[in-house]
C-alpha cells in the first residue's frame, strides 16, 4: 500500500487530495490500483507520518516468520500489524430447505456468510427482506436473528460459512494474544455475484475437507477460505467505481452532520479535496439531483419531522433546519410540500410502519398505515379495520417496498432505531424512530399515540387491559399454589435461552402483568441485571428448574437430525417436566410485545394454567 497525492487547479485555486492505494493484479495479470481509504487534505507532516506507518507495516509483513507447523493459526500470524483483523474459518455446512418450507428462525452465534447454491427463497433480517437467488451472498454478523423461507417448488440450498474475526491485543496484560474482534459489516447489502461458479466451487471444496489437527488440512482450509473471500470482495468492487462511491458517501455524511449550517458546495468539495465542478458532476450522477436540491430536500424532510414530533414553533424549526428566516422556510416548505407548514399540520397523514409491533400499535389506536410490516397471523384480528382503509402489507424493507414507500411520499415512517438501516430509511422520508430496546410496551404505545394524536384512545385501551389483568390475577391466585415458580425458555439454533421480563417471549406479561414468580436465579441473574435473556447450556439447565415452563421451540434446519434437548437427562429432571407442566405456546404470538400480542398472550397463559387446575 502507498500514499497517493492528487493535485489540480480550478479557477486559480489549487487542491490537494490524499488517499491510500493498494496494488493488485486482475484476472488478466494487469496491475491495477484499488483505493483502500480516502484521507482528504493532509499537511506535509501528516503525509510523511502516514508514509512512515505504511512503510513499517510493509516491512513487518515482508519479514513475517512462520513458527511451528503444529501450532494454531494465531501463532503463525504473530507479526501481523495489530490493526489488521484475522479471519479464522470455523465450519461450513450446506442447508437444504424443502419446497415451500415455512419460515425457520435462527440466531447466528458467530459471523457468517450465506451463499445461495440453488433455488429461490426469502430471508428476513434486521427489518429487511432479501430475495434469495442463485449466486447471492448475505453477510450475517454474530447475534443476527433471521428467518429463512423457501418460496418456490424446488429445493433451496444455502452454503453456511461460519468464521471468527480476531485482532491482536495491544494491552501488555494480554501479551499479544488474539482476541475476538467486532468489526464493521463486511458489506451492508447482500451481494449478487457476477461469477458465482468459483465461489461455490471453493465452498464445496471447503465442505469436503475433513477438520483435523493436521497442519496441511488446517492451512488448506484457511487458504481456500481467504481465496473465496477475495473472490467475493473483488466481485463487488467491480460494480461501480470505488472512488466515486466513497467520495459521495463521505459527502452525504458531511451534509447530514452539517445541514443546519450555512453549507456550500465549495466547502464540501474542499473537505473532500476535489474541485467544486468535479464534485457537482459526481454528486448529480450518484444521487440524481444537485447538491443544492439535495440539501433543500433534506432540510424540508427534517422540518416535517420536527413539525410532527416536537413542540417547536415555526421560527425555532426554521433555525433548527438551517433556514435563514421563518418566511424563507415557509416559502420553501410550500414550494416542495404543496402547502404551508400550518396547513400541513391539519392534513390527514400518510404513515409507514417498518416494525410489526408498531403496526399493531397503530391499528390498536384505529390508525391504518398506508404501508406496513405486519405478521401474517395478525391480519385476521385487524380485518374489519383494514378493510375500511388502503393498506399495503410488506414483509420487510427491500428495493421493491422501498420504491413503494418513496412513491407514497409518507409524512412519517415509524421504525426501530436498533434494528434497521437508519440512513436508508431517512432517504425515504421523515422518520419517527422508537428506542424499542429501552422503552417498555406501554411507553411505546403512548409515544405512538402522542405522535398520531390518539392519546385518549391509548389511555382507554390501557385502562381496559389493566382490568383484564386484574381479573386474570384474581382467577389464577385462587387456584395456583403461592410458592409456584414460572420460567420462559426459548430454543433456537440448538441454544437454550432463559428470558426475563423485558420485551418479547411473554416476559412482560408473565412477570409484570400477571405478577407470577420466577425462580430466584432468573430474578438475580437476568431480571435484576436488566438482561433480555441468558443462554444456558444443558449442563446448567438443572439450575433453572421451575414448577411451570412456558416453552417457545424453534426447530432448526441448522442442526443435525435427532438432536433434541428433550433427550438430555437434565431436561427430564426439571420439576415442570416431571409434573407435566410444560406448555409449548404459540411462538408467533409470544414473539411480540405489542397490544394485540399481549392480549393474546394473556389469554393463552390463563388457558394453559387453568387446564392444570
Coordinates of C-alpha atoms in Angstrom, one line a residue:
X1 CA 0.0 0.0 0.0
X2 CA 1.2 3.5 -0.7
X3 CA 0.0 7.1 -0.3
X4 CA -1.1 8.8 -3.5
X5 CA -1.5 12.6 -3.8
X6 CA -3.7 14.2 -6.5
X7 CA -3.1 17.9 -7.3
X8 CA -5.1 20.1 -9.7
X9 CA -6.1 23.7 -10.2
X10 CA -9.5 25.2 -10.8
X11 CA -10.2 28.9 -11.2
X12 CA -6.7 29.7 -10.0
X13 CA -7.1 27.7 -6.8
X14 CA -5.0 24.5 -6.1
X15 CA -6.5 21.5 -4.5
X16 CA -4.6 18.5 -2.9
X17 CA -6.2 15.2 -2.1
X18 CA -4.6 12.2 -0.4
X19 CA -5.7 8.5 -0.5
X20 CA -4.2 5.2 0.5
X21 CA -3.9 2.9 -2.5
X22 CA -3.1 -0.8 -2.9
X23 CA -1.8 -2.7 -6.0
X24 CA -3.2 -5.9 -7.2
X25 CA -3.3 -8.0 -10.4
X26 CA -6.6 -8.6 -12.2
X27 CA -7.5 -11.9 -13.8
X28 CA -5.6 -11.0 -17.0
X29 CA -2.4 -10.3 -15.0
X30 CA -2.6 -6.5 -15.4
X31 CA -1.5 -4.3 -12.4
X32 CA -4.4 -2.3 -11.0
X33 CA -4.9 0.1 -8.1
X34 CA -7.6 -0.1 -5.5
X35 CA -8.5 2.8 -3.1
X36 CA -8.2 1.5 0.5
X37 CA -9.1 4.7 2.2
X38 CA -9.7 8.4 1.4
X39 CA -7.8 10.7 3.7
X40 CA -8.6 14.1 2.1
X41 CA -6.4 17.1 2.9
X42 CA -3.2 16.5 4.8
X43 CA -0.3 18.7 5.9
X44 CA 3.2 17.7 4.7
X45 CA 4.0 16.5 8.2
X46 CA 0.8 14.3 8.3
X47 CA 1.5 12.9 4.9
X48 CA 5.1 12.0 5.9
X49 CA 3.7 10.3 9.1
X50 CA 1.3 8.2 7.0
X51 CA 4.0 7.2 4.6
X52 CA 6.2 6.0 7.5
X53 CA 3.4 4.0 9.0
X54 CA 2.7 2.3 5.7
X55 CA 6.4 1.6 5.2
X56 CA 6.7 0.0 8.7
X57 CA 3.7 -2.2 8.0
X58 CA 5.1 -3.3 4.7
X59 CA 8.4 -4.2 6.4
X60 CA 6.7 -6.2 9.1
X61 CA 4.6 -8.1 6.6
X62 CA 7.7 -8.9 4.4
X63 CA 9.6 -10.1 7.5
X64 CA 6.9 -12.2 8.9
X65 CA 8.2 -15.5 10.3
X66 CA 6.2 -18.7 10.5
X67 CA 6.5 -20.8 13.6
X68 CA 6.0 -24.5 14.3
X69 CA 3.6 -26.2 11.9
X70 CA 1.8 -27.8 14.8
X71 CA 0.8 -24.5 16.4
X72 CA -2.6 -22.8 15.9
X73 CA -3.3 -20.3 13.1
X74 CA -2.9 -17.4 15.5
X75 CA 0.7 -18.2 16.3
X76 CA 1.5 -18.1 12.5
X77 CA 0.2 -14.5 12.4
X78 CA 2.2 -13.1 15.3
X79 CA 3.9 -10.5 13.2
X80 CA 0.7 -9.2 11.6
X81 CA 0.2 -5.5 12.5
X82 CA -2.1 -5.1 15.4
X83 CA -4.7 -3.1 13.4
X84 CA -5.3 -5.8 10.9
X85 CA -8.1 -8.3 11.8
X86 CA -7.6 -12.0 11.2
X87 CA -10.4 -14.2 9.8
X88 CA -10.5 -17.8 11.0
X89 CA -12.8 -20.3 9.3
X90 CA -14.8 -22.3 11.8
X91 CA -17.1 -24.6 9.8
X92 CA -19.1 -24.9 6.6
X93 CA -22.5 -26.6 6.1
X94 CA -25.0 -27.0 3.3
X95 CA -28.5 -26.1 4.4
X96 CA -31.4 -27.6 2.4
X97 CA -35.0 -26.3 2.6
X98 CA -37.8 -28.3 1.1
X99 CA -40.2 -26.7 -1.4
X100 CA -42.5 -24.1 0.2
X101 CA -40.9 -24.7 3.6
X102 CA -42.3 -22.4 6.3
X103 CA -40.2 -19.7 8.0
X104 CA -37.3 -21.0 10.1
X105 CA -35.8 -18.7 12.7
X106 CA -32.2 -18.9 13.7
X107 CA -29.7 -16.7 15.5
X108 CA -26.0 -16.5 14.5
X109 CA -23.5 -17.3 17.2
X110 CA -20.6 -16.1 15.1
X111 CA -20.1 -14.1 11.9
X112 CA -21.5 -16.0 8.9
X113 CA -21.8 -15.9 5.1
X114 CA -24.9 -17.4 3.5
X115 CA -24.2 -18.3 -0.2
X116 CA -27.2 -19.4 -2.3
X117 CA -26.2 -22.5 -4.2
X118 CA -29.6 -23.4 -5.7
X119 CA -33.2 -22.3 -5.8
X120 CA -35.0 -19.2 -4.6
X121 CA -36.4 -18.0 -1.3
X122 CA -36.6 -15.1 1.1
X123 CA -34.5 -14.1 4.2
X124 CA -35.7 -11.6 6.8
X125 CA -33.0 -9.9 8.9
X126 CA -32.9 -6.5 10.7
X127 CA -36.2 -5.4 9.3
X128 CA -35.2 -6.1 5.7
X129 CA -36.4 -8.7 3.2
X130 CA -33.8 -10.2 0.9
X131 CA -35.0 -12.2 -2.1
X132 CA -32.6 -15.1 -2.3
X133 CA -31.4 -16.4 -5.7
X134 CA -28.5 -18.3 -7.2
X135 CA -25.1 -16.7 -6.5
X136 CA -26.2 -14.3 -3.8
X137 CA -24.1 -13.8 -0.7
X138 CA -25.6 -12.5 2.6
X139 CA -23.4 -11.4 5.5
X140 CA -24.9 -12.1 8.9
X141 CA -22.9 -10.7 11.8
X142 CA -22.7 -12.5 15.1
X143 CA -26.0 -12.2 17.0
X144 CA -28.2 -11.7 14.0
X145 CA -31.7 -13.1 14.2
X146 CA -33.1 -14.2 10.8
X147 CA -36.0 -16.0 9.1
X148 CA -35.4 -18.2 6.0
X149 CA -38.3 -19.4 3.9
X150 CA -38.4 -21.4 0.6
X151 CA -40.9 -19.7 -1.7
X152 CA -40.5 -22.0 -4.7
X153 CA -41.5 -25.5 -5.7
X154 CA -37.8 -26.6 -5.9
X155 CA -35.2 -27.1 -3.3
X156 CA -33.4 -24.1 -1.7
X157 CA -29.8 -24.8 -0.9
X158 CA -27.6 -22.4 1.1
X159 CA -23.9 -22.8 2.0
X160 CA -23.3 -21.5 5.5
X161 CA -19.7 -20.4 6.2
X162 CA -19.1 -19.6 9.8
X163 CA -15.9 -17.7 10.9
X164 CA -14.4 -15.8 13.7
X165 CA -12.7 -12.4 13.4
X166 CA -9.7 -11.9 15.7
X167 CA -7.4 -9.0 16.4
X168 CA -4.1 -8.9 18.3
X169 CA -4.4 -7.1 21.6
X170 CA -2.2 -4.1 22.2
X171 CA -2.5 -4.5 26.0
X172 CA 0.6 -5.6 27.9
X173 CA -1.5 -7.8 30.2
X174 CA -2.8 -9.8 27.2
X175 CA 0.7 -10.5 25.9
X176 CA -0.2 -10.0 22.3
X177 CA -3.0 -12.6 22.4
X178 CA -5.6 -12.7 19.6
X179 CA -9.0 -11.7 21.0
X180 CA -12.5 -11.6 19.4
X181 CA -12.9 -8.5 17.3
X182 CA -16.2 -6.8 16.5
X183 CA -15.7 -5.4 13.0
X184 CA -18.0 -3.3 10.9
X185 CA -20.1 -5.2 8.4
X186 CA -18.1 -6.7 5.6
X187 CA -20.8 -5.4 3.2
X188 CA -24.0 -3.5 4.0
X189 CA -26.3 -5.1 1.4
X190 CA -26.5 -8.6 0.0
X191 CA -24.2 -9.3 -2.9
X192 CA -25.2 -10.8 -6.3
X193 CA -22.1 -12.4 -7.5
X194 CA -21.4 -11.8 -11.2
X195 CA -19.5 -15.0 -11.5
X196 CA -20.7 -17.3 -8.6
X197 CA -19.3 -20.5 -10.0
X198 CA -15.8 -20.1 -8.5
X199 CA -17.0 -19.1 -5.0
X200 CA -19.4 -22.1 -5.0
X201 CA -16.7 -24.4 -6.1
X202 CA -14.4 -23.2 -3.3
X203 CA -17.2 -23.5 -0.8
X204 CA -17.8 -27.1 -2.0
X205 CA -14.1 -27.9 -1.5
X206 CA -14.1 -26.4 2.0
X207 CA -17.0 -28.7 3.0
X208 CA -15.1 -31.7 1.6
X209 CA -12.0 -31.1 3.7
X210 CA -12.2 -33.1 6.9
X211 CA -11.5 -31.0 10.0
X212 CA -8.4 -32.4 11.8
X213 CA -5.4 -31.2 13.7
X214 CA -3.1 -31.9 10.7
X215 CA -1.3 -28.8 9.5
X216 CA -1.8 -29.4 5.8
X217 CA -5.6 -29.6 6.2
X218 CA -5.7 -26.6 8.5
X219 CA -3.7 -24.4 6.2
X220 CA -5.5 -25.6 3.1
X221 CA -8.9 -24.7 4.6
X222 CA -7.7 -21.2 5.6
X223 CA -6.2 -20.7 2.2
X224 CA -9.4 -21.7 0.4
X225 CA -11.4 -19.6 2.8
X226 CA -9.3 -16.4 2.1
X227 CA -9.4 -17.2 -1.7
X228 CA -13.2 -17.3 -1.6
X229 CA -13.5 -14.1 0.5
X230 CA -11.2 -12.4 -2.1
X231 CA -13.4 -13.6 -4.9
X232 CA -16.5 -12.2 -3.3
X233 CA -14.9 -8.8 -2.4
X234 CA -13.3 -8.4 -5.9
X235 CA -16.7 -9.3 -7.5
X236 CA -18.4 -6.5 -5.6
X237 CA -15.7 -3.9 -6.1
X238 CA -16.3 -4.0 -9.9
X239 CA -19.9 -3.0 -9.7
X240 CA -19.1 0.8 -9.7
X241 CA -16.0 2.9 -9.3
X242 CA -15.0 2.7 -5.6
X243 CA -13.5 6.2 -5.6
X244 CA -16.7 7.8 -6.8
X245 CA -18.8 5.8 -4.3
X246 CA -16.6 6.7 -1.3
X247 CA -16.4 10.4 -2.2
X248 CA -20.2 10.8 -2.4
X249 CA -20.7 8.6 0.7
X250 CA -18.4 11.0 2.6
X251 CA -20.2 14.0 1.1
X252 CA -23.6 12.8 2.2
X253 CA -22.2 12.1 5.7
X254 CA -20.9 15.7 5.9
X255 CA -24.2 17.1 4.7
X256 CA -26.2 15.0 7.2
X257 CA -24.0 16.3 10.0
X258 CA -23.9 20.0 9.0
X259 CA -27.3 20.6 7.2
X260 CA -28.2 23.2 9.9
X261 CA -25.1 25.3 9.0
X262 CA -24.6 27.7 6.1
X263 CA -23.3 24.9 3.9
X264 CA -21.9 25.5 0.4
X265 CA -20.8 23.3 -2.4
X266 CA -17.3 24.8 -2.3
X267 CA -17.0 23.9 1.4
X268 CA -17.9 20.2 0.8
X269 CA -15.6 20.0 -2.2
X270 CA -12.7 21.4 -0.2
X271 CA -13.3 18.9 2.6
X272 CA -13.2 16.1 0.0
X273 CA -10.1 17.5 -1.7
X274 CA -11.7 17.8 -5.1
X275 CA -12.8 20.7 -7.3
X276 CA -16.3 22.1 -6.9
X277 CA -17.2 21.4 -10.5
X278 CA -16.0 17.8 -10.3
X279 CA -17.9 17.3 -7.0
X280 CA -21.1 18.6 -8.7
X281 CA -20.8 16.2 -11.5
X282 CA -20.1 13.2 -9.2
X283 CA -23.0 14.2 -6.9
X284 CA -25.5 14.6 -9.7
X285 CA -24.5 11.3 -11.2
X286 CA -24.7 9.3 -7.9
X287 CA -27.7 11.0 -6.2
X288 CA -29.8 12.0 -9.3
X289 CA -30.1 15.6 -8.1
X290 CA -27.8 18.6 -7.5
X291 CA -26.1 19.3 -4.2
X292 CA -28.4 22.3 -3.6
X293 CA -31.6 20.4 -4.3
X294 CA -30.4 17.5 -2.0
X295 CA -29.6 19.9 0.8
X296 CA -33.0 21.7 0.5
X297 CA -34.9 18.3 0.3
X298 CA -33.0 17.1 3.5
X299 CA -33.9 20.3 5.4
X300 CA -37.5 20.1 4.5
X301 CA -37.7 16.4 5.5
X302 CA -36.1 17.3 8.8
X303 CA -38.6 20.2 9.3
X304 CA -41.5 17.8 8.7
X305 CA -40.2 15.5 11.4
X306 CA -40.0 18.5 13.8
X307 CA -43.5 19.7 12.9
X308 CA -44.9 16.2 13.8
X309 CA -42.6 15.2 16.7
X310 CA -41.6 18.3 18.5
X311 CA -43.2 21.3 20.3
X312 CA -41.1 23.8 18.4
X313 CA -42.7 26.9 16.8
X314 CA -42.1 27.7 13.2
X315 CA -39.3 30.2 13.9
X316 CA -37.5 27.5 16.0
X317 CA -38.0 24.9 13.3
X318 CA -36.6 27.3 10.7
X319 CA -33.5 27.9 12.8
X320 CA -33.1 24.2 13.6
X321 CA -33.1 23.2 10.0
X322 CA -30.8 25.8 8.6
X323 CA -33.1 28.3 7.0
X324 CA -32.3 32.0 7.2
X325 CA -35.8 33.1 8.4
X326 CA -39.2 31.8 9.1
X327 CA -40.5 33.5 6.0
X328 CA -37.9 31.8 3.7
X329 CA -38.6 28.4 5.5
X330 CA -42.4 28.7 4.9
X331 CA -41.9 29.7 1.3
X332 CA -39.6 26.7 0.5
X333 CA -41.8 24.3 2.5
X334 CA -44.8 25.3 0.4
X335 CA -42.8 25.0 -2.7
X336 CA -41.8 21.4 -2.0
X337 CA -44.7 20.1 0.0
X338 CA -47.5 22.0 -1.7
X339 CA -49.0 23.6 1.4
X340 CA -47.8 25.9 4.2
X341 CA -46.4 24.4 7.4
X342 CA -49.6 25.4 9.3
X343 CA -51.9 23.8 6.7
X344 CA -49.7 20.7 6.6
X345 CA -50.3 20.0 10.3
X346 CA -54.0 19.9 9.7
X347 CA -53.9 17.5 6.8
X348 CA -54.5 13.7 7.1
X349 CA -51.2 12.0 7.4
X350 CA -49.7 9.1 5.4
X351 CA -47.8 6.8 7.8
X352 CA -45.4 3.9 7.1
X353 CA -44.6 1.3 9.8
X354 CA -41.4 -0.8 9.4
X355 CA -42.0 -2.9 12.5
X356 CA -44.8 -5.3 13.1
X357 CA -45.2 -4.2 16.8
X358 CA -45.6 -0.6 15.7
X359 CA -48.1 -1.6 13.0
X360 CA -50.1 -3.4 15.7
X361 CA -50.0 -0.3 18.0
X362 CA -51.2 2.0 15.2
X363 CA -54.1 -0.4 14.3
X364 CA -55.0 -0.7 18.0
X365 CA -55.4 3.1 18.0
X366 CA -57.5 3.0 14.9
X367 CA -54.8 4.4 12.6
X368 CA -54.1 2.4 9.5
X369 CA -50.7 3.0 8.0
X370 CA -50.6 3.1 4.2
X371 CA -47.6 0.7 4.1
X372 CA -46.6 -1.5 7.0
X373 CA -44.7 -4.6 8.1
X374 CA -47.3 -6.9 9.6
X375 CA -47.0 -10.5 10.7
X376 CA -49.5 -12.6 8.6
X377 CA -51.2 -14.0 11.7
X378 CA -52.3 -10.5 12.7
X379 CA -54.4 -9.9 9.6
X380 CA -57.5 -11.7 10.8
X381 CA -57.5 -9.8 14.1
X382 CA -57.5 -6.4 12.3
X383 CA -59.5 -7.4 9.2
X384 CA -62.5 -5.2 9.9
X385 CA -60.3 -2.1 10.3
X386 CA -58.0 -3.0 7.3
X387 CA -61.0 -3.5 5.0
X388 CA -62.0 0.2 5.5
X389 CA -58.7 1.8 4.5
X390 CA -55.9 1.5 2.0
X391 CA -53.1 -0.7 3.4
X392 CA -50.2 -2.4 1.7
X393 CA -48.6 -5.1 3.8
X394 CA -44.9 -5.8 3.4
X395 CA -42.8 -8.5 5.0
X396 CA -39.6 -6.4 5.2
X397 CA -37.8 -3.5 3.5
X398 CA -36.4 -4.4 0.2
X399 CA -35.9 -2.5 -3.1
X400 CA -39.4 -3.1 -4.2
X401 CA -41.1 -2.0 -1.0
X402 CA -38.7 0.9 -0.6
X403 CA -39.8 2.1 -4.0
X404 CA -43.4 1.9 -2.9
X405 CA -42.6 4.0 0.2
X406 CA -40.8 6.6 -1.9
X407 CA -43.8 6.9 -4.3
X408 CA -46.1 7.3 -1.4
X409 CA -44.2 10.3 -0.1
X410 CA -45.1 9.4 3.5
X411 CA -45.4 12.1 6.2
X412 CA -43.7 9.8 8.8
X413 CA -42.0 6.4 8.9
X414 CA -42.1 4.5 12.2
X415 CA -39.1 2.3 12.7
X416 CA -37.0 0.6 15.3
X417 CA -33.8 2.6 15.8
X418 CA -31.8 -0.5 16.8
X419 CA -32.8 -2.9 14.1
X420 CA -32.8 -1.0 10.8
X421 CA -30.6 0.9 8.5
X422 CA -31.5 4.5 9.5
X423 CA -29.6 6.1 6.7
X424 CA -31.6 4.2 4.1
X425 CA -34.9 4.8 5.9
X426 CA -34.2 8.6 6.2
X427 CA -33.7 8.7 2.5
X428 CA -37.3 7.5 2.1
X429 CA -39.0 10.2 4.2
X430 CA -39.3 11.8 7.7
X431 CA -38.7 9.3 10.5
X432 CA -40.2 8.6 13.9
X433 CA -37.6 6.3 15.4
X434 CA -38.5 4.3 18.5
X435 CA -36.0 3.0 21.0
X436 CA -37.7 -0.4 21.3
X437 CA -34.9 -1.8 23.5
X438 CA -35.2 0.8 26.2
X439 CA -38.9 1.7 26.1
X440 CA -41.4 -0.7 27.6
X441 CA -44.5 -1.6 25.6
X442 CA -46.7 0.9 27.4
X443 CA -44.3 3.8 26.7
X444 CA -44.1 2.7 23.1
X445 CA -47.9 2.8 22.7
X446 CA -48.1 6.2 24.4
X447 CA -45.3 7.6 22.2
X448 CA -47.0 6.5 19.0
X449 CA -50.4 7.7 20.3
X450 CA -48.9 11.1 21.0
X451 CA -47.4 11.4 17.5
X452 CA -50.7 10.5 15.7
X453 CA -53.0 12.4 18.1
X454 CA -54.6 9.4 19.7
X455 CA -53.7 9.9 23.4
X456 CA -57.3 9.3 24.7
X457 CA -57.7 6.1 22.7
X458 CA -54.4 4.8 24.1
X459 CA -55.3 5.5 27.7
X460 CA -58.8 3.9 27.3
X461 CA -57.2 0.8 25.9
X462 CA -54.7 0.6 28.7
X463 CA -57.3 1.0 31.3
X464 CA -59.5 -1.8 29.9
X465 CA -56.5 -4.0 29.6
X466 CA -55.4 -3.4 33.2
X467 CA -58.9 -4.5 34.3
X468 CA -58.5 -7.8 32.3
X469 CA -55.1 -8.3 34.0
X470 CA -56.6 -7.8 37.5
X471 CA -59.3 -10.3 36.8
X472 CA -56.8 -12.9 35.5
X473 CA -54.5 -12.4 38.5
X474 CA -57.5 -13.0 40.8
X475 CA -58.6 -16.1 38.9
X476 CA -55.1 -17.7 38.9
X477 CA -54.5 -16.7 42.5
X478 CA -57.5 -18.6 43.7
X479 CA -56.1 -21.9 42.4
X480 CA -52.3 -21.8 41.8
X481 CA -50.0 -22.5 44.8
X482 CA -48.5 -19.3 46.0
X483 CA -45.0 -20.8 46.0
X484 CA -45.1 -22.0 42.4
X485 CA -42.4 -20.6 40.1
X486 CA -42.6 -19.9 36.3
X487 CA -39.9 -19.8 33.7
X488 CA -39.8 -18.8 30.0
X489 CA -37.5 -21.0 27.8
X490 CA -36.7 -20.5 24.1
X491 CA -34.9 -23.0 21.9
X492 CA -33.3 -21.6 18.8
X493 CA -30.4 -22.9 16.7
X494 CA -29.9 -25.6 19.3
X495 CA -29.3 -23.0 22.0
X496 CA -31.4 -22.6 25.2
X497 CA -32.3 -19.1 26.2
X498 CA -34.0 -18.2 29.6
X499 CA -36.0 -14.9 29.4
X500 CA -36.6 -12.3 32.0
X501 CA -39.3 -9.6 32.0
X502 CA -38.1 -7.4 29.1
X503 CA -39.8 -7.2 25.8
X504 CA -40.6 -10.4 23.9
X505 CA -41.3 -14.0 24.6
X506 CA -44.1 -13.2 27.1
X507 CA -41.8 -11.9 29.9
X508 CA -43.7 -8.6 30.4
X509 CA -47.0 -10.4 30.6
X510 CA -45.9 -13.3 32.8
X511 CA -43.8 -11.4 35.3
X512 CA -45.1 -7.9 35.2
X513 CA -48.7 -8.2 34.1
X514 CA -49.7 -11.4 35.9
X515 CA -47.0 -11.0 38.6
X516 CA -46.1 -14.7 38.6
X517 CA -42.8 -15.6 40.3
X518 CA -39.6 -16.6 38.5
X519 CA -37.1 -18.9 40.1
X520 CA -34.6 -16.9 42.3
X521 CA -31.8 -17.5 39.8
X522 CA -33.8 -15.9 37.0
X523 CA -34.6 -12.8 39.1
X524 CA -30.9 -12.4 40.2
X525 CA -29.1 -13.2 37.0
X526 CA -31.5 -11.9 34.4
X527 CA -34.1 -9.6 35.7
X528 CA -32.1 -7.7 38.3
X529 CA -29.2 -7.5 35.8
X530 CA -31.6 -5.9 33.3
X531 CA -30.9 -8.6 30.7
X532 CA -33.3 -9.7 28.0
X533 CA -32.2 -13.3 28.3
X534 CA -29.4 -15.6 29.2
X535 CA -28.1 -18.5 27.1
X536 CA -27.6 -21.6 29.3
X537 CA -26.0 -25.0 28.5
X538 CA -27.6 -28.3 29.1
X539 CA -25.2 -28.9 31.9
X540 CA -26.6 -25.7 33.6
X541 CA -30.2 -26.5 32.9
X542 CA -30.9 -28.1 36.3
X543 CA -30.1 -24.7 38.0
X544 CA -33.1 -23.2 36.2
X545 CA -35.8 -25.6 37.4
X546 CA -39.3 -24.2 37.9
X547 CA -42.8 -25.6 38.6
X548 CA -44.1 -24.3 35.2
X549 CA -42.2 -23.9 31.9
X550 CA -43.5 -21.8 29.0
X551 CA -41.6 -23.2 26.0
X552 CA -41.0 -21.4 22.7
X553 CA -39.4 -24.0 20.4
X554 CA -38.0 -23.0 17.1
X555 CA -37.0 -26.1 15.1
X556 CA -33.8 -25.5 13.1
X557 CA -32.5 -26.8 9.8
X558 CA -29.0 -25.8 11.0
X559 CA -28.9 -28.8 13.3
X560 CA -28.2 -32.5 12.6
X561 CA -31.3 -34.7 12.7
X562 CA -32.0 -36.4 16.0
X563 CA -30.6 -33.6 18.1
X564 CA -33.0 -32.8 20.9
X565 CA -32.7 -31.1 24.3
X566 CA -35.7 -33.2 25.4
X567 CA -33.5 -36.3 25.3
X568 CA -31.0 -34.9 27.8
X569 CA -31.2 -36.2 31.4
X570 CA -31.1 -32.7 32.8
X571 CA -34.3 -31.8 30.9
X572 CA -36.1 -34.9 32.3
X573 CA -35.1 -33.9 35.9
X574 CA -36.8 -30.5 35.7
X575 CA -39.7 -30.1 38.1
X576 CA -42.1 -28.8 35.4
X577 CA -41.2 -31.8 33.2
X578 CA -41.9 -34.3 36.0
X579 CA -45.2 -32.6 36.8
X580 CA -46.2 -32.4 33.2
X581 CA -46.5 -28.6 33.4
X582 CA -44.6 -27.7 30.2
X583 CA -46.6 -25.5 27.9
X584 CA -45.4 -25.2 24.2
X585 CA -47.0 -21.8 23.3
X586 CA -47.7 -20.0 20.1
X587 CA -44.3 -18.7 19.1
X588 CA -45.7 -16.1 16.7
X589 CA -47.9 -14.6 19.5
X590 CA -45.2 -14.8 22.2
X591 CA -42.6 -13.1 20.0
X592 CA -44.3 -9.8 20.0
X593 CA -44.8 -7.1 22.7
X594 CA -47.5 -5.0 21.0
X595 CA -51.1 -4.6 22.3
X596 CA -52.5 -7.5 20.2
X597 CA -49.7 -9.9 21.1
X598 CA -50.0 -9.1 24.8
X599 CA -53.8 -9.6 24.7
X600 CA -53.4 -13.0 23.1
X601 CA -50.5 -13.9 25.4
X602 CA -52.7 -13.2 28.4
X603 CA -55.5 -15.4 27.0
X604 CA -53.1 -18.3 26.3
X605 CA -51.3 -18.2 29.6
X606 CA -54.6 -18.2 31.6
X607 CA -56.0 -21.0 29.4
X608 CA -52.8 -23.2 29.8
X609 CA -52.5 -22.7 33.5
X610 CA -56.3 -23.1 34.1
X611 CA -56.1 -26.5 32.3
X612 CA -53.9 -27.7 35.2
X613 CA -56.3 -26.7 37.9

